[in-house]
Amino acid sequence: MNNKYQHIQEAAYQANMQLPKLGLVLFTFGNVSASDNALGVFAIKPSGVPYDELSPAKMVIVDFEGKTVEGSLRPSSDTLTHAVLYKHWPHIGGIVHTHSTYATAWAQSQRSIPNYGTTHADHTTVDIPCAPPMSDAMIAGDYEYETGFQIMNCLAEKGLSYQEVEMILVGNHAPFTWGKTPDKAVYNSAVLETVAQMAYLTEQINKEAPRLKDALIKKHFERKHGPNSYYGQ
Amino acid sequence: MNNKYQHIQEAAYQANMQLPKLGLVLFTFGNVSASDNALGVFAIKPSGVPYDELSPAKMVIVDFEGKTVEGSLRPSSDTLTHAVLYKHWPHIGGIVHTHSTYATAWAQSQRSIPNYGTTHADHTTVDIPCAPPMSDAMIAGDYEYETGFQIMNCLAEKGLSYQEVEMILVGNHAPFTWGKTPDKAVYNSAVLETVAQMAYLTEQINKEAPRLKDALIKKHFERKHGPNSYYGQ
Amino acid sequence: MNNKYQHIQEAAYQANMQLPKLGLVLFTFGNVSASDNALGVFAIKPSGVPYDELSPAKMVIVDFEGKTVEGSLRPSSDTLTHAVLYKHWPHIGGIVHTHSTYATAWAQSQRSIPNYGTTHADHTTVDIPCAPPMSDAMIAGDYEYETGFQIMNCLAEKGLSYQEVEMILVGNHAPFTWGKTPDKAVYNSAVLETVAQMAYLTEQINKEAPRLKDALIKKHFERKHGPNSYYGQ
Amino acid sequence: MNNKYQHIQEAAYQANMQLPKLGLVLFTFGNVSASDNALGVFAIKPSGVPYDELSPAKMVIVDFEGKTVEGSLRPSSDTLTHAVLYKHWPHIGGIVHTHSTYATAWAQSQRSIPNYGTTHADHTTVDIPCAPPMSDAMIAGDYEYETGFQIMNCLAEKGLSYQEVEMILVGNHAPFTWGKTPDKAVYNSAVLETVAQMAYLTEQINKEAPRLKDALIKKHFERKHGPNSYYGQ
């Protein structure tokens, strides 16, 4: 059988299956997609199907307008958010949405996560942004589609590129992360959850805890990223 | 052998066995029942029997007055609470009682759980109610029987239907959840525990965290419930 | 081979092995003993031996004065505390000492654990006492022996019997629990850890959380204990 | 094949593999090294390699100046910190760096961990020191090399020997631990994480919690250490 989408179905399946292993989802509260930007489509988890009933073939193929291209199941209810981001961000290959406990608590608190240490700075130089809850008009309109714009608008207002920070909190809702591959996006979700827990504990231990200073932020980020990075092989 | 209760014994057994897997019980601190509303009976866990010694045949059959109909073991000490709820709520098929950590802490705090985010709103539009501790007369009387009435009275006072909110905290005690099936009631117990943990963390991170606004509450609940729902298959 | 101590060695071994399974110990930070009160001896874990290297035969036999009766290994460094309690409390058959996280945090806080709910009241009617740190003279003397007296003195000062409350915190140190059997003592350690976590969370959620009222304390304790108990088989 | 470094490669590998089992690392956020002080080299984890792809042969051999002596992979990005400490501390045989959750939160809080109880005192008599973040000049210079000096300077300023306290927090960053063997250093990392969690909880439960008094500090440390110790076999 010839299936030109098999590679992204396989990638999306493998990435989705990592979420329960990493303790990032309860039941079906999460979804991962994998895109093929040349074909202009992505594979995404079907809505509400338990993880142990998933298979690569069940991943639904959707185009960047949010239209189902292939698959008999209904795609994740968050599909339009994924579609909007893929359409506008040409350099990503995977998106993850979870309701992981600590990141969701920060989203519910409507606060960006302050950069308190090198665990955070190893992954991004800035506070992890929290987009404000949407306007009532946006919510009543095409909700998931507007969620994508809310994410992009938040980055734009803060002057951030989606390549500088690969994670965001949507206020009152929960986190989204992305990356060049679905695996990188899942990795970012796990990092975000850990950073969110550490920041919460930091404030509990010292209400006056200072932000990481600029020199350390720069140093740690450059260890892992950019032309002079020296982390990894 | 002809056993007309086998289907609810099997359902109650399977649902009870989920509680330790989901991390909702220590030792025997929980119980699930499964009802057959046409027969007017329910199957419930025997009292104080460890989970690994349970079997479908050990589930005790009790009628809606709380009288044991079949079974040689003593039913859960909370049986009368289950009986009262089944008698008055014709559209449920399962009830769960646990002492799960975060939900119990809210019950001990005698506070309803505020609706701080979409994880909560996906399951109910209202704050998860906390029934006040019972009067001394109720406690000294038929305690478990009165617990059922305390639950119903709390919903009535708040103008809530048991079909709108399938979970409650009993003040100073612990949570009860229910649903159309025992599996749905167990699912609700796990959701409640997660929502309780997230709400606790939200208040720790931001003491002034606002409630979820009405437009989002409505939107998220309608995504999963009602005529225009579009979550799941 | 005739070993008149085999029954308590086996019981102590099995009970010790439950501690890591219940998440109550890191490395070797805990010990359980099992007594034979007719023989006037108890079997206790050897000091500092990892759990996966234990066997029933390695359990050391010690008399109620703390003298090793049989066994080539050095008994737990807390052995004298166990000996003192067995000597003075004729109706117990097992003692457990752990440094479980939440119970130890309460001990370090030098606060008794308030009775905030029925999970607590199911096991004891009173606040779980925290004995004050010992005097410098007691510490410089026979430390572990004096720890036993510190525990007994604390109960005496509060007018409590060791049969009413089977658990205590030693201030700045950690919990001790006991029971008619080593298994019951282990059960009490797990209950204490859960109750300690719930009480901590209760105060975080509501600084003004009231104690459980007397009618509920009485009711829940009597459900599980005493002549009219109706919990279990 | 004759490999004169095989013993430290094996020791480093075994010790590294303990980190995920003990819940001390997410992904590759940690590293352990094992030294042979006679040969003047140590074996250390390669940078950014997932734990399940490690093997003894992949451990990189580095001398005490930080120069790779043998191995085709790039050593951990923290290698120079290890090198500095081995060069100056002749009596250690292993070093561990993690970003374990609670210890890292204390590091981010820039607070030393107060000695609140015997779990702490069993391992060190003093507060676990938190070194201040480095100066901008140190950070811009040879960062990992300077981290080693920051650790040594902090101990010197507090008048502590590396043999008295085998663990430290680097402000805004994360913990380092060490010991006579790599296994002891890993043990110390797990102890530190537990002590960090207990100290955090202690302050939450009682903001006025007093430090452990001197008599108890002395007693507990001497039970496990020094000429009159009586813990273990």
XYZ file of N, CA and C in Angstrom, chain C residues 26-30 45-49 72-75 77-78 99-102 104-106 108-111 133-136 139-144 171-174 196 200 203-204 207, chain D residues 18 22 102 115-120 122-123 186-188 190-191 194-195 197-207 209-216 219-220 223-224 229-233:
276
model
N 13.715 6.066 51.877
C 14.789 6.255 50.899
C 15.974 5.455 51.432
N 16.610 4.675 50.543
C 17.735 3.843 50.965
C 17.376 3.025 52.223
N 18.103 3.203 53.302
C 17.869 2.369 54.498
C 17.277 3.170 55.656
N 16.592 4.300 55.312
C 16.108 5.201 56.376
C 14.821 4.701 57.022
N 14.844 3.498 57.574
C 13.649 3.008 58.233
C 13.920 1.632 58.796
N 15.470 -5.244 61.923
C 16.323 -5.073 60.749
C 17.753 -4.774 61.190
N 18.744 -5.392 60.523
C 20.128 -5.015 60.808
C 20.386 -3.585 60.314
N 21.358 -2.932 60.896
C 21.628 -1.517 60.599
C 22.251 -1.320 59.224
N 21.664 -0.387 58.461
C 22.293 0.063 57.213
C 22.392 -0.959 56.106
N 21.652 -2.063 56.176
C 21.679 -3.061 55.104
C 20.587 -2.711 54.082
N 24.362 -12.320 63.831
C 25.746 -11.866 63.719
C 25.856 -10.413 63.260
N 24.762 -9.863 62.780
C 24.804 -8.469 62.320
C 24.449 -7.518 63.459
N 24.901 -6.275 63.327
C 24.545 -5.249 64.307
C 23.088 -4.840 64.061
N 22.273 -4.793 65.109
C 20.864 -4.404 64.885
C 20.751 -2.902 64.575
N 20.312 0.989 64.486
C 20.794 1.939 65.489
C 19.670 2.432 66.400
N 18.412 2.225 65.979
C 17.281 2.644 66.800
C 16.772 1.529 67.707
N 11.574 7.814 57.990
C 11.721 9.255 57.774
C 10.843 9.638 56.584
N 9.600 9.169 56.580
C 8.712 9.461 55.439
C 8.523 10.975 55.328
N 8.405 11.455 54.099
C 8.568 12.883 53.804
C 7.640 13.819 54.591
N 6.339 13.613 54.476
C 5.407 14.582 55.074
C 5.363 14.466 56.597
N 7.785 13.498 58.491
C 9.039 14.075 58.975
C 8.998 15.606 58.930
N 8.375 16.154 57.896
C 8.261 17.625 57.832
C 7.455 18.160 59.015
N 6.379 17.464 59.389
C 5.627 17.887 60.585
C 6.499 17.763 61.839
N 9.713 17.992 61.992
C 10.680 19.093 61.943
C 10.014 20.423 62.298
N 8.744 20.537 62.004
C 7.986 21.755 62.334
C 7.609 21.805 63.802
N 7.823 20.713 64.501
C 7.501 20.603 65.933
C 6.046 20.931 66.222
N 5.174 20.431 65.336
C 3.743 20.621 65.542
C 3.040 19.260 65.518
N 11.617 18.039 71.200
C 13.001 17.538 71.160
C 13.484 17.264 72.591
N 14.376 16.321 72.739
C 14.869 15.942 74.073
C 15.797 17.003 74.665
N 15.935 16.942 75.967
C 16.887 17.836 76.642
C 18.306 17.442 76.243
N 19.225 18.393 76.386
C 20.618 18.104 76.027
C 21.173 16.934 76.843
N 20.009 13.712 75.318
C 20.686 13.455 74.048
C 22.110 12.951 74.284
N 22.783 13.612 75.236
C 24.171 13.225 75.517
C 24.244 11.868 76.216
N 23.139 11.486 76.855
C 23.107 10.193 77.534
C 22.887 9.056 76.549
N 22.006 8.145 76.931
C 21.730 6.996 76.062
C 20.599 7.394 75.123
N 20.985 7.952 73.998
C 20.063 8.684 73.126
C 18.850 7.868 72.693
N 19.086 6.688 72.141
C 17.967 5.914 71.592
C 17.078 5.382 72.718
N 9.916 15.280 67.783
C 10.265 16.618 67.294
C 11.672 16.692 66.713
N 11.805 17.355 65.558
C 13.082 17.510 64.847
C 13.612 16.198 64.278
N 12.911 15.116 64.543
C 13.396 13.834 64.079
C 12.417 13.245 63.050
N 11.557 12.370 63.453
C 10.750 11.648 62.466
C 9.706 10.816 63.199
N -0.629 13.203 57.144
C 0.293 14.341 57.251
C 0.254 15.181 55.985
N -1.237 19.103 55.757
C -0.411 20.156 55.163
C -1.188 20.889 54.067
N -4.145 23.147 55.324
C -3.750 24.462 55.840
C -3.317 25.401 54.710
N -2.742 24.858 53.655
C -2.369 25.696 52.525
C -3.619 26.236 51.824
N -6.186 28.643 55.595
C -5.416 28.871 56.839
C -6.312 28.808 58.071
N 22.061 5.192 37.749
C 21.214 5.305 38.947
C 20.392 6.592 38.960
N 16.521 6.905 40.388
C 16.234 7.628 41.627
C 15.379 8.877 41.390
N 13.669 19.702 43.828
C 13.644 20.497 45.065
C 14.991 21.165 45.349
N 19.352 23.400 58.539
C 19.364 22.069 59.149
C 18.187 21.942 60.106
N 17.074 21.415 59.598
C 15.835 21.360 60.376
C 15.608 20.027 61.071
N 16.452 19.018 60.804
C 16.121 17.747 61.434
C 17.224 16.725 61.321
N 16.943 15.571 61.879
C 17.969 14.543 61.962
C 18.266 13.901 60.602
N 17.302 13.937 59.680
C 17.571 13.393 58.338
C 18.727 14.171 57.709
N 18.717 15.467 57.921
C 19.788 16.351 57.476
C 21.061 16.086 58.291
N 22.028 13.578 59.925
C 22.676 12.280 59.705
C 23.766 12.384 58.639
N 23.691 13.424 57.814
C 24.613 13.514 56.679
C 25.592 14.675 56.753
N 26.308 9.770 44.269
C 24.908 9.613 43.840
C 23.997 9.529 45.066
N 24.413 8.751 46.042
C 23.666 8.664 47.304
C 23.455 10.071 47.876
N 24.503 10.862 47.881
C 24.385 12.224 48.418
C 23.396 13.079 47.623
N 20.691 11.993 46.133
C 19.345 11.567 46.529
C 19.007 12.082 47.926
N 19.963 12.022 48.825
C 19.750 12.549 50.176
C 19.458 14.050 50.110
N 15.905 14.798 49.009
C 14.946 14.521 50.077
C 15.012 15.577 51.172
N 16.208 15.926 51.577
C 16.375 16.952 52.613
C 15.823 18.291 52.123
N 13.368 18.730 49.955
C 11.906 18.683 49.980
C 11.384 18.813 51.410
N 12.015 18.118 52.347
C 11.575 18.195 53.750
C 11.727 19.612 54.307
N 12.805 20.280 53.976
C 13.018 21.641 54.495
C 11.979 22.606 53.923
N 11.676 22.433 52.644
C 10.623 23.249 52.014
C 9.294 23.042 52.737
N 8.922 21.781 52.956
C 7.644 21.485 53.618
C 7.648 21.985 55.058
N 8.772 21.860 55.740
C 8.870 22.308 57.130
C 8.537 23.796 57.234
N 9.082 24.591 56.327
C 8.810 26.033 56.371
C 7.362 26.347 56.000
N 6.776 25.536 55.131
C 5.369 25.751 54.781
C 4.478 25.445 55.977
N 4.824 24.427 56.741
C 3.996 24.006 57.875
C 4.210 24.914 59.084
N 5.396 25.409 59.249
C 5.702 26.286 60.394
C 6.774 27.293 59.993
N 6.304 28.521 59.710
C 7.246 29.569 59.257
C 8.313 29.872 60.303
N 9.721 27.577 62.245
C 10.397 26.320 62.641
C 11.841 26.608 63.030
N 12.230 26.142 64.211
C 13.600 26.387 64.672
C 14.577 25.401 64.027
N 15.813 25.839 63.936
C 16.879 24.918 63.511
C 17.029 23.780 64.524
N 17.584 22.692 64.081
C 17.919 21.573 64.969
C 18.920 22.063 66.014
N 18.755 21.653 67.263
C 19.688 22.184 68.252
C 21.031 21.450 68.224
N 22.042 22.114 68.717
C 23.419 21.627 68.559
C 23.617 20.204 69.083
N 22.998 19.912 70.231
C 23.202 18.588 70.817
C 22.722 17.492 69.865
N 21.592 17.750 69.207
C 21.052 16.744 68.288
C 21.874 16.657 67.003
N 24.899 14.637 67.918
C 24.568 13.245 68.184
C 24.307 12.474 66.897
N 23.455 13.031 66.030
C 23.082 12.288 64.827
C 24.245 12.148 63.863
N 26.484 9.420 65.170
C 25.943 8.058 65.023
C 26.426 7.427 63.719
N 26.527 8.244 62.683
C 26.863 7.718 61.350
C 28.319 7.928 60.962
N 31.018 5.941 65.611
C 29.778 5.726 64.865
C 29.257 4.322 65.136
N 27.957 4.182 65.117
C 27.383 2.855 65.324
C 26.235 2.595 64.365
N 26.269 3.232 63.205
C 25.288 2.952 62.153
C 25.949 2.061 61.118
N 25.210 1.093 60.606
C 25.732 0.201 59.568
C 26.515 -0.950 60.161
N 27.105 -1.763 59.277
C 27.769 -2.997 59.729
C 29.287 -2.828 59.785
